[in-house]
Amino acid sequence: MTDLFPDLETPVPIVDLDRLERNLDRAARYAAEHRLGLRPHIKTHKSPRLAAEQLRRGAVGLTCATPFEAEVMSDVASDILLAYPPVGTLRARRVASLPENVRLTVALDSATAADDLAGAARAAERTIAVYVELDLGMHRVGLPVVDDAIALARRVRDAKPLAFGGIAFYPGHIREAVDSQDAKLDNLRTALSEALERFERAGLSPRSVSGGSTPTMWRTHEIPGVTEFRPGTYIFNDRTTAEIGACAWEDCALTVLATVVSTAVPGQAVIDAGSKALGREPLRGSGGGDDGFGSLLEHPEVVVKGMSEEHGVLDLSRTSWRPAVGERVRVIPNHVCIVVHLNDVVFGTRGGGVETSWPVTARGRGYAAPLGADYERAGTP
Ligand SMILES: Cc1ncc(COP(=O)(O)O)c(C=O)c1O
């Protein structure tokens, strides 16, 4: 019987530190080689300690999605991009209240977000740079019409203390295998170069052009004009990233350590990692189909075919391996960011031993009760 990390209770996320360091170094080397600014998205790890490692290896700054992430990361970073529209005065005020030493940039795509942010920046008496977000194919946020983006950039330029800092886009629609991305990358290149030309002609030369994702990260240099890229998942990688060839199986640094709790039903084994440990995330980019919710590090052919909240059902139909009750396994999740977000703490391992642990400091929202509210005294629900 395998006796993996017997000191750790399961289910628990563990990170192979050798793999983690290799992932960090590989990205840093790629960025340096292509003279690209690496601005990692910290939503994957939500840990100031890991963010500090990314910065120590040359990252130009960090990317965050939530105000709480930015607050936590301002302990270790002096350059933060909030790649999420700060709509609403509460959110805008919170963003503008980040420590003054932080060079702050915000990506947005509407006059409403720009006006909210301008008001908050004025009240806080601080300059905030703005990236105008373009939709280059993902169809989530971002302006699809360049003239509208130019109009928004002008509005930002005229709304001191905001400053027009450049353009952002997210190629999240490109999730196919790395060597099958050509057609979509072609479209993206064309759309971006047209947009850049129009911005130049309008006298709005973007200082920065911020793009990038993990599925496209090793091809970022093939998109002329991009100055910085924002991969997040690459620090740990996951089953989806390996599936599309943006990393090797051996580059998956984070696994969920789990214990087999039942083998009573023939053809399957049940582990203590269910949807509250793994997340109910599909295998993205695999062209659909029923691919389960994760698979085993040592037996990739064994997938988690079903889940309850605290049970994960391993499909043993494609293996002769038969685990015993009590045996420990490591699951590579489909989407690692969700797994981290479900946990308070992550353990770092090297060889067969546990070396360290770190809290997932920026998980949650970090909401405070509104000023003056006293909900505790208002009675129990
Ligand atoms: C705006 C933005 N930038 C960058 C990223 C990082 O993408 P990935 O996790 O694929 O590296 C994300 C991921 O959700 C994102 O939403």
mmCIF file of C-alpha atoms and ligand atoms in Angstrom:
data_model
loop_
_atom_site.group_PDB
_atom_site.id
_atom_site.type_symbol
_atom_site.label_atom_id
_atom_site.label_comp_id
_atom_site.label_asym_id
_atom_site.label_seq_id
_atom_site.Cartn_x
_atom_site.Cartn_y
_atom_site.Cartn_z
ATOM 1 C CA MET A 1 0.000 0.000 0.000
ATOM 2 C CA THR A 2 1.303 3.465 -0.866
ATOM 3 C CA ASP A 3 1.857 5.614 2.167
ATOM 4 C CA LEU A 4 1.924 9.092 0.711
ATOM 5 C CA PHE A 5 2.487 11.971 3.145
ATOM 6 C CA PRO A 6 1.101 10.126 6.185
ATOM 7 C CA ASP A 7 1.245 13.266 8.338
ATOM 8 C CA LEU A 8 -1.331 15.118 6.244
ATOM 9 C CA GLU A 9 -5.069 14.789 6.701
ATOM 10 C CA THR A 10 -6.986 14.348 3.467
ATOM 11 C CA PRO A 11 -8.366 15.656 1.224
ATOM 12 C CA VAL A 12 -5.744 18.377 0.908
ATOM 13 C CA PRO A 13 -4.009 20.270 -1.927
ATOM 14 C CA ILE A 14 -0.279 19.648 -2.086
ATOM 15 C CA VAL A 15 2.273 21.279 -4.355
ATOM 16 C CA ASP A 16 5.424 19.618 -5.626
ATOM 17 C CA LEU A 17 7.908 22.437 -5.020
ATOM 18 C CA ASP A 18 10.407 21.235 -7.639
ATOM 19 C CA ARG A 19 7.714 21.364 -10.296
ATOM 20 C CA LEU A 20 6.472 24.728 -9.057
ATOM 21 C CA GLU A 21 9.959 26.218 -9.297
ATOM 22 C CA ARG A 22 10.449 24.774 -12.770
ATOM 23 C CA ASN A 23 7.156 26.327 -13.911
ATOM 24 C CA LEU A 24 8.151 29.715 -12.512
ATOM 25 C CA ASP A 25 11.613 29.585 -14.068
ATOM 26 C CA ARG A 26 10.348 28.453 -17.474
ATOM 27 C CA ALA A 27 7.899 31.356 -17.676
ATOM 28 C CA ALA A 28 10.523 33.857 -16.506
ATOM 29 C CA ARG A 29 12.989 32.587 -19.146
ATOM 30 C CA TYR A 30 10.358 32.804 -21.893
ATOM 31 C CA ALA A 31 9.462 36.371 -20.914
ATOM 32 C CA ALA A 32 13.107 37.456 -20.862
ATOM 33 C CA GLU A 33 13.899 35.733 -24.147
ATOM 34 C CA HIS A 34 11.040 37.517 -25.936
ATOM 35 C CA ARG A 35 11.308 40.802 -24.047
ATOM 36 C CA LEU A 36 7.762 40.487 -22.758
ATOM 37 C CA GLY A 37 6.595 41.749 -19.413
ATOM 38 C CA LEU A 38 5.294 38.858 -17.319
ATOM 39 C CA ARG A 39 2.404 40.057 -15.181
ATOM 40 C CA PRO A 40 1.081 36.834 -13.619
ATOM 41 C CA HIS A 41 -2.579 36.578 -12.664
ATOM 42 C CA ILE A 42 -2.571 35.648 -8.978
ATOM 43 C CA LYS A 43 -6.161 34.328 -8.978
ATOM 44 C CA THR A 44 -4.624 30.864 -9.368
ATOM 45 C CA HIS A 45 -2.653 30.819 -6.105
ATOM 46 C CA LYS A 46 -4.026 33.783 -4.087
ATOM 47 C CA SER A 47 -0.844 33.679 -2.012
ATOM 48 C CA PRO A 48 1.439 36.684 -1.371
ATOM 49 C CA ARG A 49 4.308 34.286 -0.795
ATOM 50 C CA LEU A 50 4.026 32.781 -4.252
ATOM 51 C CA ALA A 51 3.443 36.224 -5.757
ATOM 52 C CA ALA A 52 6.692 37.373 -4.165
ATOM 53 C CA GLU A 53 8.447 34.424 -5.843
ATOM 54 C CA GLN A 54 7.018 35.475 -9.207
ATOM 55 C CA LEU A 55 8.248 39.037 -8.683
ATOM 56 C CA ARG A 56 11.649 37.873 -7.457
ATOM 57 C CA ARG A 57 12.016 35.990 -10.745
ATOM 58 C CA GLY A 58 11.400 39.133 -12.786
ATOM 59 C CA ALA A 59 7.632 39.591 -13.102
ATOM 60 C CA VAL A 60 6.931 43.261 -13.911
ATOM 61 C CA GLY A 61 3.889 43.344 -11.633
ATOM 62 C CA LEU A 62 0.815 41.322 -10.724
ATOM 63 C CA THR A 63 -2.683 40.906 -12.113
ATOM 64 C CA CYS A 64 -5.692 40.607 -9.804
ATOM 65 C CA ALA A 65 -9.419 40.185 -10.375
ATOM 66 C CA THR A 66 -10.926 41.244 -7.059
ATOM 67 C CA PRO A 67 -10.294 44.221 -4.796
ATOM 68 C CA PHE A 68 -9.473 41.797 -1.974
ATOM 69 C CA GLU A 69 -6.808 40.087 -4.083
ATOM 70 C CA ALA A 70 -5.292 43.507 -4.818
ATOM 71 C CA GLU A 71 -5.361 44.455 -1.124
ATOM 72 C CA VAL A 72 -3.625 41.250 -0.097
ATOM 73 C CA MET A 73 -1.059 41.489 -2.890
ATOM 74 C CA SER A 74 -0.216 45.104 -2.106
ATOM 75 C CA ASP A 75 1.825 43.698 0.798
ATOM 76 C CA VAL A 76 4.342 42.325 -1.696
ATOM 77 C CA ALA A 77 3.774 44.207 -4.980
ATOM 78 C CA SER A 78 4.163 47.833 -5.971
ATOM 79 C CA ASP A 79 2.620 47.420 -9.432
ATOM 80 C CA ILE A 80 -0.853 45.895 -9.735
ATOM 81 C CA LEU A 81 -3.287 45.554 -12.610
ATOM 82 C CA LEU A 82 -6.918 44.986 -11.684
ATOM 83 C CA ALA A 83 -8.127 43.132 -14.773
ATOM 84 C CA TYR A 84 -11.767 43.477 -13.902
ATOM 85 C CA PRO A 85 -14.160 46.407 -14.418
ATOM 86 C CA PRO A 86 -14.489 48.287 -11.092
ATOM 87 C CA VAL A 87 -18.193 48.994 -11.540
ATOM 88 C CA GLY A 88 -20.047 50.557 -8.606
ATOM 89 C CA THR A 89 -18.865 53.208 -6.195
ATOM 90 C CA LEU A 90 -18.127 50.729 -3.377
ATOM 91 C CA ARG A 91 -15.815 48.664 -5.554
ATOM 92 C CA ALA A 92 -14.214 51.721 -7.167
ATOM 93 C CA ARG A 93 -13.596 53.345 -3.781
ATOM 94 C CA ARG A 94 -12.065 50.176 -2.416
ATOM 95 C CA VAL A 95 -9.719 49.938 -5.396
ATOM 96 C CA ALA A 96 -8.711 53.592 -5.113
ATOM 97 C CA SER A 97 -7.947 53.032 -1.415
ATOM 98 C CA LEU A 98 -5.117 50.609 -2.100
ATOM 99 C CA PRO A 99 -1.827 51.704 -0.512
ATOM 100 C CA GLU A 100 -0.395 54.795 -2.191
ATOM 101 C CA ASN A 101 2.901 53.140 -3.054
ATOM 102 C CA VAL A 102 1.077 50.773 -5.444
ATOM 103 C CA ARG A 103 1.236 51.802 -9.072
ATOM 104 C CA LEU A 104 -2.316 50.935 -10.009
ATOM 105 C CA THR A 105 -3.804 50.121 -13.396
ATOM 106 C CA VAL A 106 -7.395 49.072 -14.025
ATOM 107 C CA ALA A 107 -8.851 47.432 -17.142
ATOM 108 C CA LEU A 108 -12.397 48.449 -18.057
ATOM 109 C CA ASP A 109 -14.749 48.683 -21.002
ATOM 110 C CA SER A 110 -17.510 51.170 -20.137
ATOM 111 C CA ALA A 111 -18.041 54.855 -19.459
ATOM 112 C CA THR A 112 -19.836 53.848 -16.249
ATOM 113 C CA ALA A 113 -16.794 52.009 -14.920
ATOM 114 C CA ALA A 114 -14.492 54.858 -16.013
ATOM 115 C CA ASP A 115 -16.685 57.468 -14.313
ATOM 116 C CA ASP A 116 -16.974 55.421 -11.095
ATOM 117 C CA LEU A 117 -13.209 55.006 -11.032
ATOM 118 C CA ALA A 118 -12.522 58.663 -11.861
ATOM 119 C CA GLY A 119 -14.754 59.754 -8.960
ATOM 120 C CA ALA A 120 -12.986 57.404 -6.554
ATOM 121 C CA ALA A 121 -9.535 58.433 -7.821
ATOM 122 C CA ARG A 122 -10.387 62.109 -7.340
ATOM 123 C CA ALA A 123 -11.619 61.477 -3.809
ATOM 124 C CA ALA A 124 -8.451 59.510 -3.015
ATOM 125 C CA GLU A 125 -6.263 62.081 -4.807
ATOM 126 C CA ARG A 126 -4.348 59.431 -6.711
ATOM 127 C CA THR A 127 -3.522 58.748 -10.325
ATOM 128 C CA ILE A 128 -4.891 55.509 -11.738
ATOM 129 C CA ALA A 129 -3.889 54.231 -15.154
ATOM 130 C CA VAL A 130 -6.573 52.623 -17.299
ATOM 131 C CA TYR A 131 -6.299 49.911 -19.905
ATOM 132 C CA VAL A 132 -9.230 50.028 -22.300
ATOM 133 C CA GLU A 133 -10.394 46.454 -22.789
ATOM 134 C CA LEU A 134 -10.976 45.119 -26.302
ATOM 135 C CA ASP A 135 -12.962 42.035 -27.223
ATOM 136 C CA LEU A 136 -10.701 40.132 -29.606
ATOM 137 C CA GLY A 137 -12.842 37.010 -29.811
ATOM 138 C CA MET A 138 -13.716 35.837 -26.323
ATOM 139 C CA HIS A 139 -16.994 37.760 -26.176
ATOM 140 C CA ARG A 140 -16.968 38.193 -22.405
ATOM 141 C CA VAL A 141 -15.905 41.739 -21.582
ATOM 142 C CA GLY A 142 -14.136 44.178 -23.878
ATOM 143 C CA LEU A 143 -15.342 46.501 -26.614
ATOM 144 C CA PRO A 144 -15.731 44.759 -29.972
ATOM 145 C CA VAL A 145 -15.832 48.030 -31.952
ATOM 146 C CA VAL A 146 -12.523 49.895 -32.085
ATOM 147 C CA ASP A 147 -14.164 53.317 -32.487
ATOM 148 C CA ASP A 148 -15.984 52.733 -29.205
ATOM 149 C CA ALA A 149 -12.702 51.774 -27.544
ATOM 150 C CA ILE A 150 -11.070 54.947 -28.869
ATOM 151 C CA ALA A 151 -13.966 57.046 -27.576
ATOM 152 C CA LEU A 152 -13.575 55.431 -24.155
ATOM 153 C CA ALA A 153 -9.810 56.024 -24.184
ATOM 154 C CA ARG A 154 -10.461 59.727 -24.897
ATOM 155 C CA ARG A 155 -12.956 59.898 -22.057
ATOM 156 C CA VAL A 156 -10.365 58.347 -19.729
ATOM 157 C CA ARG A 157 -7.624 60.721 -20.933
ATOM 158 C CA ASP A 158 -9.878 63.688 -20.162
ATOM 159 C CA ALA A 159 -10.955 62.386 -16.744
ATOM 160 C CA LYS A 160 -8.009 63.349 -14.548
ATOM 161 C CA PRO A 161 -6.589 61.860 -12.367
ATOM 162 C CA LEU A 162 -7.188 58.854 -14.619
ATOM 163 C CA ALA A 163 -4.546 58.308 -17.294
ATOM 164 C CA PHE A 164 -4.839 56.255 -20.469
ATOM 165 C CA GLY A 165 -2.274 53.474 -20.016
ATOM 166 C CA GLY A 166 -2.969 51.171 -22.928
ATOM 167 C CA ILE A 167 -5.040 48.260 -24.129
ATOM 168 C CA ALA A 168 -6.009 44.950 -22.569
ATOM 169 C CA PHE A 169 -7.553 41.837 -24.042
ATOM 170 C CA TYR A 170 -7.943 38.244 -22.878
ATOM 171 C CA PRO A 171 -7.628 35.395 -25.386
ATOM 172 C CA GLY A 172 -9.757 33.078 -23.242
ATOM 173 C CA HIS A 173 -11.547 31.747 -26.332
ATOM 174 C CA ILE A 174 -8.343 30.020 -27.460
ATOM 175 C CA ARG A 175 -8.389 26.741 -25.564
ATOM 176 C CA GLU A 176 -7.595 24.191 -28.221
ATOM 177 C CA ALA A 177 -4.392 22.175 -28.393
ATOM 178 C CA VAL A 178 -1.405 24.490 -28.699
ATOM 179 C CA ASP A 179 -0.548 23.306 -32.214
ATOM 180 C CA SER A 180 -4.167 23.816 -33.360
ATOM 181 C CA GLN A 181 -4.394 27.458 -32.353
ATOM 182 C CA ASP A 182 -3.118 28.927 -35.646
ATOM 183 C CA ALA A 183 -6.459 30.019 -37.142
ATOM 184 C CA LYS A 184 -7.654 31.754 -33.979
ATOM 185 C CA LEU A 185 -4.250 33.344 -33.397
ATOM 186 C CA ASP A 186 -4.319 34.640 -36.968
ATOM 187 C CA ASN A 187 -7.671 36.312 -36.398
ATOM 188 C CA LEU A 188 -6.445 37.755 -33.135
ATOM 189 C CA ARG A 189 -3.271 39.137 -34.747
ATOM 190 C CA THR A 190 -5.279 40.803 -37.498
ATOM 191 C CA ALA A 191 -7.829 42.294 -35.119
ATOM 192 C CA LEU A 192 -5.148 43.568 -32.737
ATOM 193 C CA SER A 193 -2.942 45.112 -35.409
ATOM 194 C CA GLU A 194 -5.940 46.934 -36.920
ATOM 195 C CA ALA A 195 -6.927 48.220 -33.485
ATOM 196 C CA LEU A 196 -3.382 49.379 -32.718
ATOM 197 C CA GLU A 197 -3.131 51.216 -36.027
ATOM 198 C CA ARG A 198 -6.422 53.001 -35.373
ATOM 199 C CA PHE A 199 -5.372 53.975 -31.845
ATOM 200 C CA GLU A 200 -2.083 55.392 -33.205
ATOM 201 C CA ARG A 201 -3.945 57.360 -35.868
ATOM 202 C CA ALA A 202 -6.247 58.736 -33.195
ATOM 203 C CA GLY A 203 -3.187 60.033 -31.310
ATOM 204 C CA LEU A 204 -3.662 57.535 -28.508
ATOM 205 C CA SER A 205 -0.498 55.516 -28.578
ATOM 206 C CA PRO A 206 -0.935 52.648 -26.056
ATOM 207 C CA ARG A 207 2.085 52.440 -23.780
ATOM 208 C CA SER A 208 1.153 48.872 -22.841
ATOM 209 C CA VAL A 209 -0.716 46.137 -24.648
ATOM 210 C CA SER A 210 -1.690 43.482 -22.129
ATOM 211 C CA GLY A 211 -2.850 40.035 -23.195
ATOM 212 C CA GLY A 212 -2.001 36.421 -22.580
ATOM 213 C CA SER A 213 -3.300 33.283 -20.926
ATOM 214 C CA THR A 214 -1.852 29.897 -20.023
ATOM 215 C CA PRO A 215 -3.191 28.031 -23.086
ATOM 216 C CA THR A 216 -1.549 30.601 -25.408
ATOM 217 C CA MET A 217 1.393 31.601 -23.231
ATOM 218 C CA TRP A 218 4.216 30.016 -25.222
ATOM 219 C CA ARG A 219 2.908 31.683 -28.374
ATOM 220 C CA THR A 220 2.536 35.191 -26.958
ATOM 221 C CA HIS A 221 5.576 36.367 -28.928
ATOM 222 C CA GLU A 222 3.704 35.509 -32.129
ATOM 223 C CA ILE A 223 1.245 38.341 -31.481
ATOM 224 C CA PRO A 224 2.974 41.576 -32.564
ATOM 225 C CA GLY A 225 2.246 44.570 -30.380
ATOM 226 C CA VAL A 226 1.760 42.692 -27.109
ATOM 227 C CA THR A 227 4.023 44.113 -24.423
ATOM 228 C CA GLU A 228 2.933 42.057 -21.410
ATOM 229 C CA PHE A 229 1.150 38.768 -20.741
ATOM 230 C CA ARG A 230 -0.904 37.606 -17.796
ATOM 231 C CA PRO A 231 -0.906 33.816 -17.403
ATOM 232 C CA GLY A 232 -2.268 32.521 -14.103
ATOM 233 C CA THR A 233 -2.705 28.752 -14.257
ATOM 234 C CA TYR A 234 0.897 28.135 -15.439
ATOM 235 C CA ILE A 235 2.265 28.309 -11.890
ATOM 236 C CA PHE A 236 0.621 24.951 -11.016
ATOM 237 C CA ASN A 237 -0.850 23.796 -14.343
ATOM 238 C CA ASP A 238 -3.713 21.304 -14.360
ATOM 239 C CA ARG A 239 -5.305 18.503 -16.339
ATOM 240 C CA THR A 240 -6.800 20.916 -18.865
ATOM 241 C CA THR A 241 -3.438 22.583 -19.481
ATOM 242 C CA ALA A 242 -1.746 19.199 -19.979
ATOM 243 C CA GLU A 243 -4.581 17.986 -22.206
ATOM 244 C CA ILE A 244 -4.036 20.838 -24.680
ATOM 245 C CA GLY A 245 -0.245 20.526 -24.595
ATOM 246 C CA ALA A 246 0.496 23.859 -22.918
ATOM 247 C CA CYS A 247 2.395 21.816 -20.311
ATOM 248 C CA ALA A 248 3.529 18.241 -19.814
ATOM 249 C CA TRP A 249 1.881 15.913 -17.299
ATOM 250 C CA GLU A 250 5.108 16.178 -15.279
ATOM 251 C CA ASP A 251 4.602 19.963 -15.041
ATOM 252 C CA CYS A 252 1.400 19.607 -13.003
ATOM 253 C CA ALA A 253 2.578 20.829 -9.617
ATOM 254 C CA LEU A 254 -0.628 20.799 -7.599
ATOM 255 C CA THR A 255 -2.537 17.650 -6.777
ATOM 256 C CA VAL A 256 -5.259 16.863 -4.305
ATOM 257 C CA LEU A 257 -4.043 14.192 -1.911
ATOM 258 C CA ALA A 258 -6.971 11.877 -1.168
ATOM 259 C CA THR A 259 -7.671 8.606 0.613
ATOM 260 C CA VAL A 260 -9.567 5.650 -0.805
ATOM 261 C CA VAL A 261 -12.531 5.218 1.541
ATOM 262 C CA SER A 262 -14.473 2.453 -0.221
ATOM 263 C CA THR A 263 -13.996 -0.244 -2.853
ATOM 264 C CA ALA A 264 -17.277 -1.975 -2.089
ATOM 265 C CA VAL A 265 -18.819 -1.447 -5.517
ATOM 266 C CA PRO A 266 -16.989 -3.461 -8.209
ATOM 267 C CA GLY A 267 -15.212 -1.532 -10.963
ATOM 268 C CA GLN A 268 -14.721 1.619 -8.946
ATOM 269 C CA ALA A 269 -13.059 3.083 -5.867
ATOM 270 C CA VAL A 270 -14.316 5.992 -3.815
ATOM 271 C CA ILE A 271 -12.005 8.702 -2.490
ATOM 272 C CA ASP A 272 -12.633 11.404 0.092
ATOM 273 C CA ALA A 273 -12.213 14.198 -2.501
ATOM 274 C CA GLY A 274 -15.577 15.214 -3.924
ATOM 275 C CA SER A 275 -16.877 18.453 -5.355
ATOM 276 C CA LYS A 276 -15.916 20.392 -2.206
ATOM 277 C CA ALA A 277 -12.286 19.390 -2.760
ATOM 278 C CA LEU A 278 -11.999 19.246 -6.547
ATOM 279 C CA GLY A 279 -14.698 21.589 -7.833
ATOM 280 C CA ARG A 280 -17.155 20.409 -10.460
ATOM 281 C CA GLU A 281 -15.126 21.696 -13.373
ATOM 282 C CA PRO A 282 -15.289 20.244 -16.875
ATOM 283 C CA LEU A 283 -12.171 19.287 -18.781
ATOM 284 C CA ARG A 284 -11.984 22.373 -20.974
ATOM 285 C CA GLY A 285 -10.614 22.273 -24.471
ATOM 286 C CA SER A 286 -11.104 18.524 -24.864
ATOM 287 C CA GLY A 287 -13.927 18.930 -27.340
ATOM 288 C CA GLY A 288 -16.579 17.979 -24.809
ATOM 289 C CA GLY A 289 -17.519 14.464 -23.859
ATOM 290 C CA ASP A 290 -17.631 12.907 -20.430
ATOM 291 C CA ASP A 291 -14.061 13.272 -19.270
ATOM 292 C CA GLY A 292 -14.603 13.324 -15.532
ATOM 293 C CA PHE A 293 -13.443 15.849 -12.992
ATOM 294 C CA GLY A 294 -9.770 14.992 -12.617
ATOM 295 C CA SER A 295 -7.429 12.043 -13.002
ATOM 296 C CA LEU A 296 -4.709 10.376 -10.954
ATOM 297 C CA LEU A 297 -1.118 11.571 -11.130
ATOM 298 C CA GLU A 298 0.269 8.024 -11.128
ATOM 299 C CA HIS A 299 -2.591 6.536 -13.214
ATOM 300 C CA PRO A 300 -3.761 9.185 -15.701
ATOM 301 C CA GLU A 301 -6.181 6.670 -17.225
ATOM 302 C CA VAL A 302 -8.128 6.611 -13.948
ATOM 303 C CA VAL A 303 -10.585 9.506 -13.905
ATOM 304 C CA VAL A 304 -12.923 10.831 -11.249
ATOM 305 C CA LYS A 305 -16.111 9.907 -13.063
ATOM 306 C CA GLY A 306 -18.618 11.120 -10.495
ATOM 307 C CA MET A 307 -18.775 13.165 -7.339
ATOM 308 C CA SER A 308 -20.894 13.974 -4.337
ATOM 309 C CA GLU A 309 -19.806 16.752 -2.022
ATOM 310 C CA GLU A 310 -17.345 14.548 -0.094
ATOM 311 C CA HIS A 311 -17.065 11.494 -2.377
ATOM 312 C CA GLY A 312 -15.179 11.134 -5.628
ATOM 313 C CA VAL A 313 -15.808 7.976 -7.669
ATOM 314 C CA LEU A 314 -12.763 6.635 -9.528
ATOM 315 C CA ASP A 315 -13.479 4.710 -12.734
ATOM 316 C CA LEU A 316 -11.318 1.566 -12.732
ATOM 317 C CA SER A 317 -12.567 0.273 -16.084
ATOM 318 C CA ARG A 318 -9.391 1.299 -17.944
ATOM 319 C CA THR A 319 -6.831 -0.039 -15.469
ATOM 320 C CA SER A 320 -5.780 -3.272 -13.833
ATOM 321 C CA TRP A 321 -4.710 -1.283 -10.763
ATOM 322 C CA ARG A 322 -6.894 -2.047 -7.754
ATOM 323 C CA PRO A 323 -6.424 0.247 -4.752
ATOM 324 C CA ALA A 324 -7.030 -0.864 -1.184
ATOM 325 C CA VAL A 325 -9.186 0.999 1.282
ATOM 326 C CA GLY A 326 -6.894 3.420 3.102
ATOM 327 C CA GLU A 327 -4.510 3.835 0.149
ATOM 328 C CA ARG A 328 -3.631 7.401 -0.796
ATOM 329 C CA VAL A 329 -3.770 8.846 -4.286
ATOM 330 C CA ARG A 330 -3.043 12.208 -5.898
ATOM 331 C CA VAL A 331 -5.647 13.750 -8.185
ATOM 332 C CA ILE A 332 -4.721 16.284 -10.854
ATOM 333 C CA PRO A 333 -7.774 18.533 -11.013
ATOM 334 C CA ASN A 334 -9.331 19.728 -14.270
ATOM 335 C CA HIS A 335 -9.117 23.376 -13.208
ATOM 336 C CA VAL A 336 -6.610 24.137 -10.480
ATOM 337 C CA CYS A 337 -7.706 27.709 -9.652
ATOM 338 C CA ILE A 338 -11.007 26.462 -8.250
ATOM 339 C CA VAL A 339 -9.282 23.864 -6.049
ATOM 340 C CA VAL A 340 -7.060 26.496 -4.454
ATOM 341 C CA HIS A 341 -10.045 28.742 -3.893
ATOM 342 C CA LEU A 342 -11.812 25.917 -2.002
ATOM 343 C CA ASN A 343 -9.008 25.614 0.554
ATOM 344 C CA ASP A 344 -7.523 27.604 3.450
ATOM 345 C CA VAL A 345 -4.052 26.136 3.214
ATOM 346 C CA VAL A 346 -1.788 24.472 0.662
ATOM 347 C CA PHE A 347 1.144 22.219 1.586
ATOM 348 C CA GLY A 348 4.469 22.292 -0.261
ATOM 349 C CA THR A 349 6.250 18.952 -0.705
ATOM 350 C CA ARG A 350 9.640 17.862 -1.980
ATOM 351 C CA GLY A 351 10.595 14.264 -2.602
ATOM 352 C CA GLY A 352 8.476 12.247 -0.195
ATOM 353 C CA GLY A 353 8.206 14.867 2.525
ATOM 354 C CA VAL A 354 6.222 17.921 3.481
ATOM 355 C CA GLU A 355 8.501 20.967 3.486
ATOM 356 C CA THR A 356 6.217 23.948 4.035
ATOM 357 C CA SER A 357 2.683 25.277 3.890
ATOM 358 C CA TRP A 358 1.085 28.602 3.064
ATOM 359 C CA PRO A 359 -2.343 30.112 3.593
ATOM 360 C CA VAL A 360 -4.592 30.961 0.640
ATOM 361 C CA THR A 361 -4.681 34.507 1.953
ATOM 362 C CA ALA A 362 -6.668 36.186 -0.818
ATOM 363 C CA ARG A 363 -9.533 33.682 -0.991
ATOM 364 C CA GLY A 364 -12.961 35.078 -0.243
ATOM 365 C CA ARG A 365 -14.021 38.676 -0.666
ATOM 366 C CA GLY A 366 -12.686 40.360 2.471
ATOM 367 C CA TYR A 367 -15.916 42.266 2.937
ATOM 368 C CA ALA A 368 -16.208 44.476 5.972
ATOM 369 C CA ALA A 369 -19.575 45.392 7.463
ATOM 370 C CA PRO A 370 -20.717 48.785 6.179
ATOM 371 C CA LEU A 371 -19.574 51.609 8.415
ATOM 372 C CA GLY A 372 -21.829 51.961 11.449
ATOM 373 C CA ALA A 373 -23.682 48.670 10.856
ATOM 374 C CA ASP A 374 -24.023 46.378 13.833
ATOM 375 C CA TYR A 375 -25.501 43.177 12.449
ATOM 376 C CA GLU A 376 -24.561 41.077 15.453
ATOM 377 C CA ARG A 377 -26.844 43.079 17.676
ATOM 378 C CA ALA A 378 -29.604 43.000 15.093
ATOM 379 C CA GLY A 379 -30.492 39.486 16.250
ATOM 380 C CA THR A 380 -29.872 35.943 15.129
ATOM 381 C CA PRO A 381 -31.388 34.732 11.887
HETATM 382 C C1 LIG B 1 -8.487 38.810 -17.569
HETATM 383 C C2 LIG B 1 -7.674 37.578 -17.367
HETATM 384 N N1 LIG B 1 -6.357 37.620 -17.618
HETATM 385 C C3 LIG B 1 -5.572 36.534 -17.433
HETATM 386 C C4 LIG B 1 -6.106 35.327 -17.006
HETATM 387 C C5 LIG B 1 -5.207 34.124 -16.827
HETATM 388 O O1 LIG B 1 -5.573 33.042 -17.609
HETATM 389 P P1 LIG B 1 -4.973 31.582 -17.389
HETATM 390 O O2 LIG B 1 -5.453 31.099 -16.085
HETATM 391 O O3 LIG B 1 -5.448 30.807 -18.535
HETATM 392 O O4 LIG B 1 -3.522 31.717 -17.390
HETATM 393 C C6 LIG B 1 -7.474 35.237 -16.760
HETATM 394 C C7 LIG B 1 -8.085 33.982 -16.315
HETATM 395 O O5 LIG B 1 -9.217 33.852 -15.974
HETATM 396 C C8 LIG B 1 -8.291 36.401 -16.940
HETATM 397 O O6 LIG B 1 -9.610 36.367 -16.718
#
